[in-house]
Coordinates of C-alpha atoms in Angstrom, one line a residue:
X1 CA 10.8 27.9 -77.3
X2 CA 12.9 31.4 -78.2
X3 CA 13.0 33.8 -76.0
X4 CA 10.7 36.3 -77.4
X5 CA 8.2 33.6 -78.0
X6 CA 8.3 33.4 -73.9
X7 CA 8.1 37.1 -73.6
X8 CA 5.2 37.1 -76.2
X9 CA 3.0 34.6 -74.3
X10 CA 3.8 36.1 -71.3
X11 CA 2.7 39.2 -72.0
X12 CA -0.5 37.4 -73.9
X13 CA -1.4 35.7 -70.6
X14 CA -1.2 39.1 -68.4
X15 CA -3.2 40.7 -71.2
X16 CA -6.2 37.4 -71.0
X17 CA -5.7 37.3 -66.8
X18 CA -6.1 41.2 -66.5
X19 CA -9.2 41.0 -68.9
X20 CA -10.7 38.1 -67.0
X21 CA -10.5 40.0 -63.8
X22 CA -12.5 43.2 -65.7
X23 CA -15.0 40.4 -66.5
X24 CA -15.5 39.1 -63.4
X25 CA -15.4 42.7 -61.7
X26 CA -18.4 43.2 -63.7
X27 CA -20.3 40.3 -63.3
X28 CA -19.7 41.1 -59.3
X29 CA -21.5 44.3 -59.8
X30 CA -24.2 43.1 -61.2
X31 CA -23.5 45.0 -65.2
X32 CA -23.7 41.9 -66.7
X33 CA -26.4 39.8 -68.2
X34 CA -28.6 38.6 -64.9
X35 CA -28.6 34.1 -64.6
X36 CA -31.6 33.0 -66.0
X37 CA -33.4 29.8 -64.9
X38 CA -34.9 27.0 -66.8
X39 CA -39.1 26.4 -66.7
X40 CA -39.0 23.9 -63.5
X41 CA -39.0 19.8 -64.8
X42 CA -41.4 17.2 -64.4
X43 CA -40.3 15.8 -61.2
X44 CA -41.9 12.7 -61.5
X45 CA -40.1 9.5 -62.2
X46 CA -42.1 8.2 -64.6
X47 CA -42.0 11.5 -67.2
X48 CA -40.7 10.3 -70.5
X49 CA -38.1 13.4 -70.0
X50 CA -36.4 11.4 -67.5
X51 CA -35.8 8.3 -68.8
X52 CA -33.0 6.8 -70.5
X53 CA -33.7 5.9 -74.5
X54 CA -33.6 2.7 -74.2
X55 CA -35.7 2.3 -71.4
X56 CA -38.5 5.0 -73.2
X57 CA -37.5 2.8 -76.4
X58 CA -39.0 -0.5 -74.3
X59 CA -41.9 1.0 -72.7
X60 CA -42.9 2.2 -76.4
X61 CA -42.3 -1.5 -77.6
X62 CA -44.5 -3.2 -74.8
X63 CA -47.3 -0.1 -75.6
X64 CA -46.9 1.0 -71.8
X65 CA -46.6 4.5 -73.3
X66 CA -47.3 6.4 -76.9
X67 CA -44.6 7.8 -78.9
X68 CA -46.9 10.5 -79.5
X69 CA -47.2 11.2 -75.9
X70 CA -42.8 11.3 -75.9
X71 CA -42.6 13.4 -78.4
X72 CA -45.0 16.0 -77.3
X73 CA -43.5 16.0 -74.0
X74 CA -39.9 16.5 -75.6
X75 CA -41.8 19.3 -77.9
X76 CA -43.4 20.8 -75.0
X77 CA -40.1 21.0 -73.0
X78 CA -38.3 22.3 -75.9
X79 CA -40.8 25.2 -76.3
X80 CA -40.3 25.8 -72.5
X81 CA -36.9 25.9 -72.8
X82 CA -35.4 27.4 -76.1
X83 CA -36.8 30.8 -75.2
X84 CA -33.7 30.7 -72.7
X85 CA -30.9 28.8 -73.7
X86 CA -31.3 29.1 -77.8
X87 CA -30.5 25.3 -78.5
X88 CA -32.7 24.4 -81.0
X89 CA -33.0 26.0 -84.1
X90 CA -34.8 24.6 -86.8
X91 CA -37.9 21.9 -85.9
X92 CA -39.5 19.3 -87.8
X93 CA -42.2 18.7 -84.9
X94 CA -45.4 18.4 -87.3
X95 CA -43.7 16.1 -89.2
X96 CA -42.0 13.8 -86.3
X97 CA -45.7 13.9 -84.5
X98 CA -47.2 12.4 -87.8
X99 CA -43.9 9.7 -87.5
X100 CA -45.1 8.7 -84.0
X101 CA -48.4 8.5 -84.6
X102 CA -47.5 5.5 -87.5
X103 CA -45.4 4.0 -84.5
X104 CA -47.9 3.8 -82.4
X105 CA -50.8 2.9 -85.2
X106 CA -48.0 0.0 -86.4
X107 CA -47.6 -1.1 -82.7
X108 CA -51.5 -1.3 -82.1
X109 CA -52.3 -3.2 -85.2
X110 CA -49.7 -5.9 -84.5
X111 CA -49.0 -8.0 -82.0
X112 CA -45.4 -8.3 -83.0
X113 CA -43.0 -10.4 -81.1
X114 CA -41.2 -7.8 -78.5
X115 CA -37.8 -9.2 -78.7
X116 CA -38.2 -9.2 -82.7
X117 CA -38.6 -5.7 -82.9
X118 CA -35.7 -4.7 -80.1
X119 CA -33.6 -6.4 -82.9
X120 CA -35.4 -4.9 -86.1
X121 CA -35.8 -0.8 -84.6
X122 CA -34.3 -0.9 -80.9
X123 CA -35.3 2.9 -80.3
X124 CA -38.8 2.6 -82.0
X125 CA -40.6 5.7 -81.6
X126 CA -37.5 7.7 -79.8
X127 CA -37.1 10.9 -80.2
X128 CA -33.7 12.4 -81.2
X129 CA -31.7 15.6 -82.5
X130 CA -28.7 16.4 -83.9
X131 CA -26.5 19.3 -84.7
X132 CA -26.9 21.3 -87.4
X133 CA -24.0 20.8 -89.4
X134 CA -25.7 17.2 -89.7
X135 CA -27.8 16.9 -92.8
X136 CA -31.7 16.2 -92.4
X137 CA -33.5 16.1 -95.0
X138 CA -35.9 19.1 -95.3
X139 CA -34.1 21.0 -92.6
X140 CA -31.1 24.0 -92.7
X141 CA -27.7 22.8 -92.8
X142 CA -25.5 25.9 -93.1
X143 CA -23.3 25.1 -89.5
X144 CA -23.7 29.0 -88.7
X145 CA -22.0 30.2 -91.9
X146 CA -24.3 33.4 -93.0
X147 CA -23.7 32.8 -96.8
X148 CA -25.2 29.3 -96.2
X149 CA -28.3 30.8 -94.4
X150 CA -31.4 29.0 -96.2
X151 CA -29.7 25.9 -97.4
X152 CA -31.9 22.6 -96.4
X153 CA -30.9 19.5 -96.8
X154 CA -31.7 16.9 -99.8
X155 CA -31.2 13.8 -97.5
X156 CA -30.3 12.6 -94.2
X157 CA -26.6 12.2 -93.1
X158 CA -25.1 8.9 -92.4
X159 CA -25.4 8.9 -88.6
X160 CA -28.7 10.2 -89.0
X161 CA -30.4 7.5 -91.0
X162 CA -28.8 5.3 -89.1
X163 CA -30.7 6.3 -86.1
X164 CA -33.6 6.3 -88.4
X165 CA -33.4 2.9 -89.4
X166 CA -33.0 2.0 -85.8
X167 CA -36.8 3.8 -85.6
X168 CA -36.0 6.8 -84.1
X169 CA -37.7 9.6 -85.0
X170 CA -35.8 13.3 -85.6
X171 CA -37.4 16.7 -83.4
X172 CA -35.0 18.9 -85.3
X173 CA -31.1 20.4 -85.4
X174 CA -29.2 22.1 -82.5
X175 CA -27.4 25.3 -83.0
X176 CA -23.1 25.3 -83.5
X177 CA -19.9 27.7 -83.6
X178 CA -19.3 28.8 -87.1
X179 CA -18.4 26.4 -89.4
X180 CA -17.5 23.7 -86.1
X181 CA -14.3 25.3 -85.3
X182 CA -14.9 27.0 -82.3
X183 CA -16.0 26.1 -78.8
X184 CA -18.2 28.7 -78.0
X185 CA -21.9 28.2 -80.0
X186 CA -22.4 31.4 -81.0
X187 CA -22.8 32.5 -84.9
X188 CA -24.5 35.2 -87.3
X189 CA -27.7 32.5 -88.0
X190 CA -29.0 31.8 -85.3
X191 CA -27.4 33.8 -82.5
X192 CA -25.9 32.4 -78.7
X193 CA -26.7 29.3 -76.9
X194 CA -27.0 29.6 -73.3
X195 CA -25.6 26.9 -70.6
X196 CA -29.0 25.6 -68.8
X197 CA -27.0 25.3 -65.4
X198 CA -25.6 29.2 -65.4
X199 CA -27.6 30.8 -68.6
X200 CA -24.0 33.4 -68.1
X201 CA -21.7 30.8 -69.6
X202 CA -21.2 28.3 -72.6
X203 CA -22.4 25.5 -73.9
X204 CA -19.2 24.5 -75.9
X205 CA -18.8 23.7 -79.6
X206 CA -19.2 23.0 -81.9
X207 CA -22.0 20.6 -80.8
X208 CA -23.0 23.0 -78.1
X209 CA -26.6 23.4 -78.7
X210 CA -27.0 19.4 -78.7
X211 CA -25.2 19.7 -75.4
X212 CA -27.5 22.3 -74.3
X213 CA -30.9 20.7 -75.2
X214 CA -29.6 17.4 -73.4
X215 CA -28.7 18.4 -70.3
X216 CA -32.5 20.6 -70.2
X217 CA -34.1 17.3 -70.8
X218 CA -35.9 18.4 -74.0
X219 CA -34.7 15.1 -76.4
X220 CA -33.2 11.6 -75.2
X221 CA -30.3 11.2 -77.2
X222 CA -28.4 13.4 -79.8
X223 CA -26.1 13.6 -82.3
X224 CA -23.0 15.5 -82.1
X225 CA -19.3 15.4 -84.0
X226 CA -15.8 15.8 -82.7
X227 CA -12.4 17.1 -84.2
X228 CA -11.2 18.5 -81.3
X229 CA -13.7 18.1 -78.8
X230 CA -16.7 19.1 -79.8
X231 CA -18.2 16.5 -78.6
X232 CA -16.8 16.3 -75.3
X233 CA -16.4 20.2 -74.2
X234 CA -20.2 20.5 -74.7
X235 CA -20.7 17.2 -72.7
X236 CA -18.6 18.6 -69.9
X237 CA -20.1 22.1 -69.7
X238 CA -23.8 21.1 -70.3
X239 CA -23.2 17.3 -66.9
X240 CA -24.1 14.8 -69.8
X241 CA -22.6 11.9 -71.1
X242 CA -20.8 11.9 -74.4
X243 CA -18.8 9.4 -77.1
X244 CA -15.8 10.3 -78.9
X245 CA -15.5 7.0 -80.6
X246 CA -12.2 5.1 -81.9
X247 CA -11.6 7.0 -85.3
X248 CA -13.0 5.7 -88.5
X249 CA -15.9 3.4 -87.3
X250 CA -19.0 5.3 -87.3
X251 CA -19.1 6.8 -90.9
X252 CA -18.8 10.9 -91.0
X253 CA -20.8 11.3 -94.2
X254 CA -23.7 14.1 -95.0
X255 CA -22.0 16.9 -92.3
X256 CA -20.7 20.3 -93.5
X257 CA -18.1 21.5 -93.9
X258 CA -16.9 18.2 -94.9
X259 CA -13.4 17.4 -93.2
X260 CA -10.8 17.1 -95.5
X261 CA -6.7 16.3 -95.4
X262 CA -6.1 15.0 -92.2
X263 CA -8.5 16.2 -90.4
X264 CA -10.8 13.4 -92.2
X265 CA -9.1 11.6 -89.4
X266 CA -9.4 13.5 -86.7
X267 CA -13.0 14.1 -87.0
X268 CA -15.5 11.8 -85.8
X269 CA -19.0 11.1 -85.1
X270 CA -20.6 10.1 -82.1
X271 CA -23.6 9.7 -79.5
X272 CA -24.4 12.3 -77.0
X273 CA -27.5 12.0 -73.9
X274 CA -28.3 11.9 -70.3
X275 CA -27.6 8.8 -69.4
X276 CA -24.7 5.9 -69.7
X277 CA -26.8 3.1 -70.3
X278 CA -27.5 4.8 -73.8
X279 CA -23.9 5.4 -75.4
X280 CA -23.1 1.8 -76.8
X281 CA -26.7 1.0 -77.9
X282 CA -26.6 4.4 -79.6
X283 CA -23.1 3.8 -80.9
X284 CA -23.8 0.1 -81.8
X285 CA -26.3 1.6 -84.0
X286 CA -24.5 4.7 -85.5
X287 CA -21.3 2.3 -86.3
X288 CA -23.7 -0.1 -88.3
X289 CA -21.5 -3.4 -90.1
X290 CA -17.8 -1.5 -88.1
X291 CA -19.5 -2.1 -84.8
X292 CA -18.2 -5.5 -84.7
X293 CA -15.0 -4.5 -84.5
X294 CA -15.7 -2.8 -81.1
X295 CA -16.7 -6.0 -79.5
X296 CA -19.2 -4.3 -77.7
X297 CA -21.3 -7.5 -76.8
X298 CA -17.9 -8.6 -74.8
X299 CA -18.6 -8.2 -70.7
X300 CA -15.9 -5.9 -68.7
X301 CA -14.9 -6.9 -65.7
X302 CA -13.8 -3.3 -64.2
X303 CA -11.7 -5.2 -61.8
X304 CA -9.2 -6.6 -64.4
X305 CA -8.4 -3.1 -65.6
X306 CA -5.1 -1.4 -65.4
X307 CA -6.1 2.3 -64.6
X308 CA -4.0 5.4 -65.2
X309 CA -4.5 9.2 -64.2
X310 CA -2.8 12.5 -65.2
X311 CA -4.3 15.6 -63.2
X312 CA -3.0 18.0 -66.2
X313 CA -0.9 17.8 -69.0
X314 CA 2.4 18.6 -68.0
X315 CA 2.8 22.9 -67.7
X316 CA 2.0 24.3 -71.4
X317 CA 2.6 27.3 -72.0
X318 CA -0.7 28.2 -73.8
X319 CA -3.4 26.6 -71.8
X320 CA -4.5 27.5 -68.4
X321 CA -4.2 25.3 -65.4
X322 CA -6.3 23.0 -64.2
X323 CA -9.2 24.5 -61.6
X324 CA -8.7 22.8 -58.3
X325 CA -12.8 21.9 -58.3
X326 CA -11.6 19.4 -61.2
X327 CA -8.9 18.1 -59.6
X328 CA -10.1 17.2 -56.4
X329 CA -12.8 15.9 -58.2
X330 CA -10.5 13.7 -60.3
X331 CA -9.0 12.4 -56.6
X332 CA -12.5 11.4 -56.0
X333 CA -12.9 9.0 -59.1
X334 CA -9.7 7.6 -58.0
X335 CA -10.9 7.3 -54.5
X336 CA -14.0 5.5 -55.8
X337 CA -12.2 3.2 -58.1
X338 CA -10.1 2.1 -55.9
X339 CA -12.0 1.4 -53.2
X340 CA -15.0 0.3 -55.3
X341 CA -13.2 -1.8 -57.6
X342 CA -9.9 -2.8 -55.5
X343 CA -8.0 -1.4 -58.3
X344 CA -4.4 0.5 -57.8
X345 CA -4.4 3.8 -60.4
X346 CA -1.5 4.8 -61.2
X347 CA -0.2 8.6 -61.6
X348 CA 1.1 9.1 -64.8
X349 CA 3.1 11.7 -66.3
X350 CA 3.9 12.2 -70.3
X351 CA 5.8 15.0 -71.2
X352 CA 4.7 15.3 -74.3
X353 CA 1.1 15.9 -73.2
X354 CA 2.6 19.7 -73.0
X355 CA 2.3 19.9 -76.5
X356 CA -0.9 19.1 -77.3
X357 CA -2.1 22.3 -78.6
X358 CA 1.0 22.4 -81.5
X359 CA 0.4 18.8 -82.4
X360 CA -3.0 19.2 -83.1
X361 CA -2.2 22.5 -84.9
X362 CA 0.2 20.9 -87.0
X363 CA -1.9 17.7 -88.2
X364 CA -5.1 19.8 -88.9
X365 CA -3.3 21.1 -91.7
X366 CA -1.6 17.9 -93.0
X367 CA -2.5 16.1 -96.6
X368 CA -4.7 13.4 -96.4
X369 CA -3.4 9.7 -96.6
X370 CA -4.5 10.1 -100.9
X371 CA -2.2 12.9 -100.6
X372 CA -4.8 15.6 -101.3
X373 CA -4.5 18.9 -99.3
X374 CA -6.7 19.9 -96.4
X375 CA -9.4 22.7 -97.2
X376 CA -8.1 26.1 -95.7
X377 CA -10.5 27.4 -93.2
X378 CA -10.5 30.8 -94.8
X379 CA -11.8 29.0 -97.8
X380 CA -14.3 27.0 -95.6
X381 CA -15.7 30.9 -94.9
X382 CA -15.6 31.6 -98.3
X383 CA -17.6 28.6 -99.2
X384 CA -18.7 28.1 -102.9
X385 CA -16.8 31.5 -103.3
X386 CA -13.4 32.5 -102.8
X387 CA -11.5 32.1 -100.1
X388 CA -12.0 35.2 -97.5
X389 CA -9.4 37.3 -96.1
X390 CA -9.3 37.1 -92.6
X391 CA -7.5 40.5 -92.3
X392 CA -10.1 41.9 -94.4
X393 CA -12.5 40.6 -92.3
X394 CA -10.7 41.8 -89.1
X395 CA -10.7 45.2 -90.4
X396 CA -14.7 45.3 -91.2
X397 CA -15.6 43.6 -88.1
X398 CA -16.0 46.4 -85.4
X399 CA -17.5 48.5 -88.2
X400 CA -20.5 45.2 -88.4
X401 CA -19.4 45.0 -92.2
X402 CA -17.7 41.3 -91.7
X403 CA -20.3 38.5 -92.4
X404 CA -18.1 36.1 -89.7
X405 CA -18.1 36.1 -85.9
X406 CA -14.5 37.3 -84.5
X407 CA -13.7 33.5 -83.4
X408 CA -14.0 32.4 -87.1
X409 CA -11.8 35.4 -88.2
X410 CA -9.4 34.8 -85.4
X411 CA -8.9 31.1 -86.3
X412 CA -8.5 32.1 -90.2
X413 CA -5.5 34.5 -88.5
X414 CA -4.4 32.2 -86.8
X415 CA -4.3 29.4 -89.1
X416 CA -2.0 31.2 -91.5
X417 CA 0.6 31.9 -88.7
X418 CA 0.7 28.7 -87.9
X419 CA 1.5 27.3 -91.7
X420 CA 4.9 30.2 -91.3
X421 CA 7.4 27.4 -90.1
X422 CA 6.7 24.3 -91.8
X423 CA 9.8 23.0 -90.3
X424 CA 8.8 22.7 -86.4
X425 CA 4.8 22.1 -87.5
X426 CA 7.0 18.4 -89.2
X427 CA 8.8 18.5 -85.5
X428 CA 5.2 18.4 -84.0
X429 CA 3.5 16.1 -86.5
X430 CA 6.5 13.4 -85.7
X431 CA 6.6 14.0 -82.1
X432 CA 1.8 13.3 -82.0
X433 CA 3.3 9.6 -83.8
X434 CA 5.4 9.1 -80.7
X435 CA 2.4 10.1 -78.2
X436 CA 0.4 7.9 -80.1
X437 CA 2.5 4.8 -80.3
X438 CA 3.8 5.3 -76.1
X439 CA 0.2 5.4 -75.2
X440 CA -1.4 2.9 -77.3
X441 CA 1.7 0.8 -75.7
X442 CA 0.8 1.6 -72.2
X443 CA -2.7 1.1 -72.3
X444 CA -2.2 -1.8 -73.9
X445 CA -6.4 -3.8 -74.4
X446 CA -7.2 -3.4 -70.7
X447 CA -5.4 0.1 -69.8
X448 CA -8.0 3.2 -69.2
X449 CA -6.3 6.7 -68.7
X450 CA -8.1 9.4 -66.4
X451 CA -7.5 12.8 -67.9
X452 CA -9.2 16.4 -67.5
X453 CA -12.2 17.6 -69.8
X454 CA -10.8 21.3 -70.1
X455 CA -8.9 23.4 -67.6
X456 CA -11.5 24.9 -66.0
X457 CA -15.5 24.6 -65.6
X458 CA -17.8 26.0 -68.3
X459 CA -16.3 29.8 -68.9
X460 CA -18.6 32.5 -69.2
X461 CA -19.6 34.3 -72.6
X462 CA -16.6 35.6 -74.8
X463 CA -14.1 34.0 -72.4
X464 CA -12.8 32.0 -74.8
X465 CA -11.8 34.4 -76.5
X466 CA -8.8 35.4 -73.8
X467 CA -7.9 31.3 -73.3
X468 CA -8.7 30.0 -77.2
X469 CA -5.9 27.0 -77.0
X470 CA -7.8 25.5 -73.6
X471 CA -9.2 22.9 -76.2
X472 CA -6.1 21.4 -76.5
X473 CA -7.3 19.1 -73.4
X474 CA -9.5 17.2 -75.7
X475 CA -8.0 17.9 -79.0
X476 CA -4.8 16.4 -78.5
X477 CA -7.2 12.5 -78.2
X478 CA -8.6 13.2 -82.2
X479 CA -5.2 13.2 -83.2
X480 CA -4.3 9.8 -81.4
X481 CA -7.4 8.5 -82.2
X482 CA -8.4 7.2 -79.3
X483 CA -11.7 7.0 -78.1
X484 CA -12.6 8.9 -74.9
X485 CA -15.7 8.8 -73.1
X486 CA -16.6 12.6 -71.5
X487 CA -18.5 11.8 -68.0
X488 CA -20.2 13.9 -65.6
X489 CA -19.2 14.4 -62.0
X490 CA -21.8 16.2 -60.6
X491 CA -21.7 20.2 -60.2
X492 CA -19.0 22.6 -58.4
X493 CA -19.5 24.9 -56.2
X494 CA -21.0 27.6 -58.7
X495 CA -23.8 24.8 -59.5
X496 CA -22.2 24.4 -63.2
X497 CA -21.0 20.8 -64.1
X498 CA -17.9 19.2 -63.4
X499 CA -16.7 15.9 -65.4
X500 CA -13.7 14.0 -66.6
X501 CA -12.8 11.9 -69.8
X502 CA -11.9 8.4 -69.8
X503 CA -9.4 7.3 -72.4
X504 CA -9.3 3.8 -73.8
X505 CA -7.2 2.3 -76.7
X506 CA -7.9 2.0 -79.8
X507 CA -11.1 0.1 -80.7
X508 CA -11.4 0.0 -76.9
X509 CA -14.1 2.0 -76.6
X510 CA -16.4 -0.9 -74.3
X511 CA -14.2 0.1 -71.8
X512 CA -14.2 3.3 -71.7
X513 CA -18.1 3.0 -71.6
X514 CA -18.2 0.8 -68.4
X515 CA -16.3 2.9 -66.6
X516 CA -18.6 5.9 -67.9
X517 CA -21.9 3.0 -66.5
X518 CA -19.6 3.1 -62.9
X519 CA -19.2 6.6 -62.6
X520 CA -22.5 7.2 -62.9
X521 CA -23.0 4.7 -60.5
X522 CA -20.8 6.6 -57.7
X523 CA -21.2 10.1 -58.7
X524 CA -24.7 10.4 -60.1
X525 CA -24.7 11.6 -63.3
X526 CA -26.5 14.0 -65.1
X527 CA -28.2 16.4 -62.4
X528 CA -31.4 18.2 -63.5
X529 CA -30.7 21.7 -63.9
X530 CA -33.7 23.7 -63.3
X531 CA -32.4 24.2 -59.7
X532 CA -32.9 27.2 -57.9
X533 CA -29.0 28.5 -58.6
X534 CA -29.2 31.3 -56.0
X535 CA -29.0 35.2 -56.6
X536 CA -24.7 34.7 -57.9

């Protein structure tokens, strides 16, 4: 790094540090936006909103309950709840009550052999949502871009009528970041999403609102999509579990934008709910004919894993450091799994971890394996126009002439600085091959890495903005192309989730869901959020 690239940073991170402190100051004086809390849950057991979606999916099957009675529950909890946190934004409930009501007229007419239809439609009569950028057919599909506002969808996305096909039935589609390339869910459509546990903070992105309407309880299981993290960030902010699967098994197809170049390889599509049990059923399904090359049906014995922890990634420059909350919660999975499992973890340190963030700034912007370019995002913005100027759009914004949120313009900035030195972007591209290759080495078919979600716990609103590279935690894994599974840890002091993300090889991904089954085991998962969070 030259020398005025230190001073430059340097003088960035007094800039974001003294900015965060003018937050907080007024936050501590009470200026800001007062913490809202959710409509109080069901507390009893037996509610459908606290069930896993394969146990709800069994009780439907046996006729023990109606999946017209779980999806007015889940419609009745989302109508409690969106008035707060903004999650979902465009319903098909009329339509998915009519689709439960066939379920349960099918189910009642028949006296079907139960086993037969676990293996025909495993989540009969299960309710599900999905983020927006996902196509359902009849439903908006403009991921937060205001030009798209009004487009619906003509058919159902590839993950999506998976699920279908498996019987579940779609409530509607969660809100994102604009155009799925921010972590904050906030765009000119359809406004912020709210974090259920601190109503001050973030959900994440881009599949924020799915991570939002989980963690509230109003659906079982969701739908989200990752090319840097956005399904895990929204997992770790909202205390659910989510599924960043081995890239290139479950298909991508029907989202928008549609990735292209390299990032076609980066992004990937996966399961996102409340519980572990759920994430390889749900993935089984969503992978469809690939699944097989998961080997998901194979047993893991936790015991006969090697394990592996970093605490953080080695000292970049452009990321913050790791909160001690996550840390010492870290220590605690390793005190659990060792003394749980009679394992040894072992500390492990990879340099090149410290350059996540320009690694997967340089792939993003790779040709695809065909050789074709990848789609600028400034022409992502302009959509079925021409490509937008993000100085332009810089210029109009604090007049409210720009038709994109300042994160979108910021990244269309930002992208073309980072295209000014081809030269070191190649250095970066070669030196993610040699990550890849030492790692997939290491772990080897039984090795499972420990690694932070994000370097702090969810941020509040606009915060972002002063650490945007902080994603580089979870990024830096969609270039490998590994598949990580985000887990919950329970909450911090400040009652907002912590987590951690378990790193498996490729097409290792049943390992990296046992673990997820153990940790919830020892740390309790997802924790309703509707508790009273005090007057801070």
């Amino acid at each position: 790094m030259h020398v005025m690239e230190r001073v430059v940073l340097a003088l960035l991170r007094l800039l974001s540090q003294t900015l965060l402190l003018v937050m907080a100051a007024w936050r501590w004086l009470g200026l800001s936006a007062p913490r809202v809390p959710l409509p109080p849950l069901d507390a009893s057991p037996s509610s459908p909103l606290l069930l896993p979606a394969t146990e709800l999916a069994g009780r439907i099957r046996r006729r023990e309950v109606r999946s017209v009675a779980v999806l007015n529950a889940c419609i009745d909890r989302i109508r409690a709840i969106n008035p707060v946190v903004n999650a979902v934004v465009a319903d098909r409930f009329v339509e998915a009550l009519a689709e439960a009501a066939r379920v349960d007229e099918r189910l009642a007419s028949t006296t079907g052999d139960e086993k037969k239809l676990e293996e025909e439609t495993p989540l009969l009569g299960v309710p599900f949502t999905a983020k927006e950028a996902f196509a359902i057919q009849g439903l908006p599909n403009s991921s937060g871009l205001l030009s798209r506002n009004g487009v619906r969808s003509q058919q159902d996305a590839a993950a999506v009528a998976a699920l279908r096909r498996a019987g579940a039935i779609p409530l509607g589609v969660t809100n994102c970041s604009e155009l799925c390339m921010w972590y904050e869910s906030s765009n000119l459509v359809y406004g912020l999403t709210r974090n259920p546990y601190d109503t001050r903070r973030i959900v994440g992105g881009s599949s924020g609102g799915e991570g939002a309407v989980l963690a509230a309880a109003g659906c079982a299981i969701g739908i989200g999509s990752d090319i840097g993290g956005s399904i895990r960030m929204p997992a770790f902010f909202n205390g659910i579990f989510g599924h960043k699967p081995t890239a290139g098994v479950v298909p991508n197809g029907g989202q928008f934008p549609n990735a292209s170049g390299a990032q076609g390889e980066l992004l990937v599509t996966g399961p996102m709910c409340r519980y572990a049990q759920d994430l390889l059923p749900v993935l089984r399904i969503m992978a469809g004919p690939k699944a097989s090359l998961l080997k998901l049906e194979e047993e893991v014995d936790l015991r006969r894993l090697r394990f592996f922890s970093m605490e953080h990634d080695g000292g970049s420059p452009y990321v913050g450091r790791v909160h001690a909350e996550l840390i010492a919660a870290q220590r605690r999975v390793v005190a659990h799994l060792q003394e749980r499992l009679g394992v040894q973890v072992q500390s492990l340190a990879l340099d090149k971890f410290k350059f996540s963030f320009q690694i997967w700034s340089a792939t993003m912007s790779l040709p695809g394996k065909d050789g074709k370019p990848a789609q600028s995002f400034a022409e992502l913005m302009g959509d079925r126009g021409p490509a937008v100027s993000p100085r332009w759009e810089l210029l109009k914004w604090p007049l409210g002439l720009s038709r994109h949120t300042l994160p979108a313009i910021g990244l269309g900035l930002m992208e073309s600085l980072a295209n000014l030195n081809p030269k070191a972007a190649a250095g970066f591209v070669r030196l993610g091959g040699e990550l890849r290759a030492e790692l997939s080495a290491l772990l080897g078919d039984d090795g499972v890495l420990l690694y932070p979600s994000h370097p702090c716990p969810a941020p509040f609103h606009s915060e972002p903005m002063l650490t945007p590279f902080n994603f580089a935690y979870t990024g830096i894994f969609n270039v490998l192309g590994l598949p990580v599974t985000q887990c919950p840890l329970g909450l911090g002091k400040d009652h907002v989730p912590l987590g951690i993300q378990v790193v498996g090889n490729h097409r290792q991904d049943r390992l990296t869901l046992a673990v997820a089954r153990e940790l919830e085991r020892g740390f309790g998962g997802w924790v309703k959020p509707d508790r009273d969070p005090g007057a801070n």
